[in-house]
Every structure is written in C-alpha cells, then in structure tokens.
C-alpha cells in the first residue's frame, strides 16, 4: 500500500459515468482457516461494499484478484459476495453491477450468473503448473538460473486485454500467443486440470447488459 500511496486496500471511484470498485480478496477469516494464503473478503469490507454500492446510481464494474465464480482456489466466500451483488441489483431494479473482472487463476473464461458477467483475465506471461511439474521447455542451464520457471508454462509473448464499456455492451479485445519453448500439447500436462482449459490467450468477447 505504501508503494502505491494507497490509503486503503479496497476503494471505489467514478469515471466517465461508471462506478468502479477495487476489492481486497486477501483478508483472513478468523473463523475459517484455509490452505495457502488468505483469500477472503471479511465482514467489515462486505459491509463497506454494500454501502458503497447502495450509494451509487451508476453502472458498476468490480475488480478482485481471485475469481468470485471459481471454487478451485478462488475467493473463499465468493458465493456470499456474488449474492450481495445480486441483492444490490434487485434493490436497484436494474443491473447496477454489470461486470466483475478477476485474475489469479491464470485462465481464460467467462460466466454470466444471474445477469452479472464474471470474466477471468489470463496472466500476461505464464501458467503456474504446480510444485511437482517438471517443464522441459528449456535446457538445464536455463532452469539453473531460473529455477521457479520449471514449475510453469511460460508464454512466448505477453498477452493482455482492453475493455471498452458502451451504453449497453462490454467489448473485450484480447490477445494470444503460444507457449515458449514447447507446444502445449507436448508439455505432458492435463490442460483440463483446473476444469477450464489452460491456454495462452485472452478471448475477445462482446457482452450485453
């Protein structure tokens, strides 16, 4: 937070007629110990989120690192947060919350749940394959200097997406590349190990709201 001169790990702002909310999905839940690093939105932040969304009359886009719609290492209380967003829309009488953008899973997918779009934006550079994965994309000398990359599938080029929001639609312009050093189908990895397929692209999409 100090590096970014941030006053809070979660916040909101308005720009060009839309409301944007940035959530902190890395809070600890004292009542529920989970494996790995903390990935919860706590009670205080939930209360703040509800009040923030009730106060705005603008269409809203939400950012959170972990997927709210992914039960495999996503936000631990993602369903609770999704239900809050749905309640906000119901109270407003229109789809106030239209889009949730997330990362973390290094995957590429979209779900529409009760009128809200949930889009997972792929990593710009790699897929984490796990502690037991042994990549053969590069030679031993490379992995001697870059040991952590032995557990990854590295993208040959950076990928990204631009998101444009119109009066009734959301346009995502994605990019794609290939795996560096070795084709994906020769890596020996199960591309469906995380249900959604491993890929080195971000899909272009046209979503309506």
XYZ file of C-alpha atoms in Angstrom:
209
model
C 0.000 0.000 0.000
C 2.860 2.370 0.812
C 4.401 1.824 -2.627
C 1.152 2.916 -4.331
C 0.386 5.651 -1.771
C -2.897 3.819 -1.173
C -4.967 4.813 1.823
C -6.936 1.541 1.839
C -6.578 -1.943 0.304
C -10.094 -1.563 -1.138
C -11.719 1.534 -2.613
C -14.056 2.890 -5.278
C -14.202 5.788 -7.726
C -16.325 7.201 -10.546
C -15.071 7.824 -14.081
C -16.847 8.681 -17.338
C -20.276 7.841 -15.977
C -19.380 4.486 -14.416
C -18.615 3.379 -10.859
C -15.528 1.229 -10.250
C -14.834 -0.870 -7.145
C -11.483 -2.460 -6.285
C -11.771 -5.228 -3.685
C -9.134 -6.791 -1.445
C -9.578 -10.554 -1.651
C -6.618 -11.327 0.606
C -8.179 -10.870 4.022
C -8.084 -13.565 6.698
C -11.218 -15.193 8.033
C -10.616 -15.841 11.761
C -13.418 -18.404 11.799
C -12.280 -20.428 8.779
C -8.661 -21.451 8.249
C -7.921 -22.254 4.609
C -4.857 -23.663 2.844
C -2.452 -21.281 1.167
C -2.538 -17.543 1.547
C -5.625 -15.658 2.783
C -8.347 -15.226 0.135
C -11.441 -13.921 1.840
C -13.416 -10.678 1.886
C -14.110 -10.012 5.546
C -17.222 -8.719 7.279
C -16.026 -5.118 7.509
C -15.192 -4.964 3.806
C -18.502 -6.625 2.907
C -20.348 -4.003 4.913
C -18.383 -1.251 3.162
C -19.109 -2.819 -0.239
C -22.847 -2.983 0.408
C -22.968 0.656 1.499
C -20.786 1.791 -1.402
C -22.974 0.057 -3.973
C -26.198 1.293 -2.425
C -24.991 4.883 -2.601
C -24.133 4.922 -6.297
C -26.677 5.168 -9.107
C -24.109 4.320 -11.780
C -23.464 1.083 -13.624
C -20.662 -0.636 -11.733
C -17.563 -2.649 -12.604
C -15.806 -4.626 -9.869
C -12.197 -5.794 -9.722
C -10.958 -8.595 -7.472
C -7.784 -10.641 -7.786
C -9.449 -14.005 -7.128
C -12.436 -15.335 -9.028
C -15.797 -14.953 -7.290
C -17.137 -17.748 -9.503
C -14.287 -20.260 -9.136
C -14.340 -22.773 -6.282
C -10.845 -24.108 -7.066
C -8.671 -21.689 -5.131
C -10.860 -18.685 -5.808
C -12.310 -16.274 -3.288
C -13.276 -18.452 -0.322
C -16.567 -16.638 0.232
C -17.176 -15.855 -3.425
C -20.776 -17.074 -3.304
C -21.501 -14.699 -0.429
C -20.092 -11.763 -2.382
C -21.966 -12.759 -5.548
C -25.231 -12.904 -3.611
C -24.565 -9.416 -2.238
C -24.091 -8.108 -5.794
C -27.321 -9.788 -6.869
C -29.195 -8.238 -3.936
C -27.869 -4.809 -4.914
C -29.164 -5.270 -8.452
C -32.528 -6.465 -7.206
C -32.870 -3.478 -4.858
C -31.888 -1.075 -7.642
C -34.433 -2.506 -10.067
C -31.795 -2.784 -12.805
C -28.397 -4.382 -13.370
C -26.319 -1.867 -11.454
C -23.369 -4.277 -11.154
C -22.645 -5.402 -14.707
C -19.119 -6.810 -14.720
C -16.606 -8.461 -12.376
C -13.022 -8.726 -13.649
C -10.631 -11.143 -11.953
C -7.257 -12.815 -12.433
C -5.329 -15.166 -10.092
C -6.219 -18.441 -11.822
C -4.206 -17.660 -14.982
C -7.081 -18.961 -17.071
C -9.383 -17.598 -19.752
C -13.144 -17.856 -19.263
C -16.452 -16.038 -18.837
C -19.550 -16.845 -16.814
C -22.825 -14.950 -16.645
C -24.512 -15.591 -13.311
C -27.907 -14.013 -12.617
C -27.279 -11.159 -15.026
C -23.726 -10.322 -13.926
C -20.724 -11.032 -16.149
C -17.695 -12.644 -14.489
C -14.606 -12.534 -16.707
C -11.312 -14.174 -15.814
C -8.383 -12.394 -17.487
C -5.441 -14.688 -18.163
C -1.941 -13.999 -16.865
C 0.145 -11.810 -19.121
C 3.093 -14.201 -19.066
C 2.673 -17.705 -17.593
C 0.582 -20.520 -16.132
C 1.605 -21.946 -12.748
C 1.611 -25.724 -13.254
C 2.353 -26.791 -9.665
C 5.183 -27.817 -7.365
C 5.566 -31.269 -8.947
C 5.526 -30.151 -12.586
C 8.810 -30.536 -14.491
C 8.904 -28.286 -17.527
C 11.050 -29.377 -20.443
C 10.590 -26.212 -22.473
C 14.188 -25.057 -21.897
C 17.550 -26.657 -21.129
C 19.102 -27.409 -17.729
C 21.292 -24.289 -17.806
C 18.206 -22.088 -18.128
C 16.465 -23.721 -15.170
C 19.632 -23.496 -13.098
C 19.387 -19.715 -13.365
C 15.569 -19.556 -13.323
C 14.513 -22.473 -11.148
C 10.987 -21.255 -10.402
C 10.124 -21.348 -14.101
C 10.490 -25.135 -14.101
C 7.084 -25.206 -12.432
C 5.443 -23.031 -15.066
C 4.313 -22.887 -18.654
C 5.765 -19.647 -19.985
C 4.057 -17.659 -22.736
C 6.260 -16.698 -25.673
C 4.924 -13.138 -25.773
C 2.987 -11.015 -23.275
C -0.789 -11.096 -23.616
C -3.371 -8.590 -22.404
C -6.878 -7.293 -22.959
C -8.543 -3.925 -23.385
C -12.077 -3.485 -22.087
C -14.486 -0.934 -23.541
C -17.862 -0.280 -21.950
C -20.689 1.122 -24.024
C -24.233 2.100 -23.081
C -25.489 -1.468 -23.484
C -22.457 -3.623 -24.150
C -18.973 -4.576 -22.993
C -16.264 -5.245 -25.580
C -13.159 -7.176 -24.581
C -10.354 -7.171 -27.123
C -7.972 -9.986 -26.247
C -4.579 -11.131 -27.490
C -2.912 -14.509 -27.830
C 0.447 -16.197 -28.236
C 1.916 -19.712 -27.894
C 3.814 -21.464 -25.145
C 7.527 -20.692 -25.173
C 9.966 -23.479 -25.944
C 7.456 -26.282 -26.414
C 3.884 -26.629 -27.784
C 1.181 -27.011 -25.142
C 0.204 -30.489 -26.366
C 3.787 -31.687 -25.804
C 4.121 -30.472 -22.214
C 2.522 -33.582 -20.722
C 0.127 -31.513 -18.628
C -3.594 -32.181 -18.403
C -4.958 -28.987 -19.924
C -8.247 -29.508 -18.034
C -6.646 -29.940 -14.596
C -8.347 -26.718 -13.453
C -11.585 -27.520 -15.351
C -11.264 -24.503 -17.653
C -8.597 -25.303 -20.266
C -5.068 -23.984 -19.978
C -4.339 -21.567 -22.796
C -2.014 -18.725 -23.753
C -4.693 -16.298 -24.863
C -7.354 -13.882 -23.708
C -10.551 -14.300 -25.721
C -12.195 -11.323 -27.391
C -15.802 -11.052 -26.245
C -18.932 -8.979 -26.819
C -21.144 -8.981 -23.729
C -24.529 -7.336 -23.351
C -26.022 -5.875 -20.205
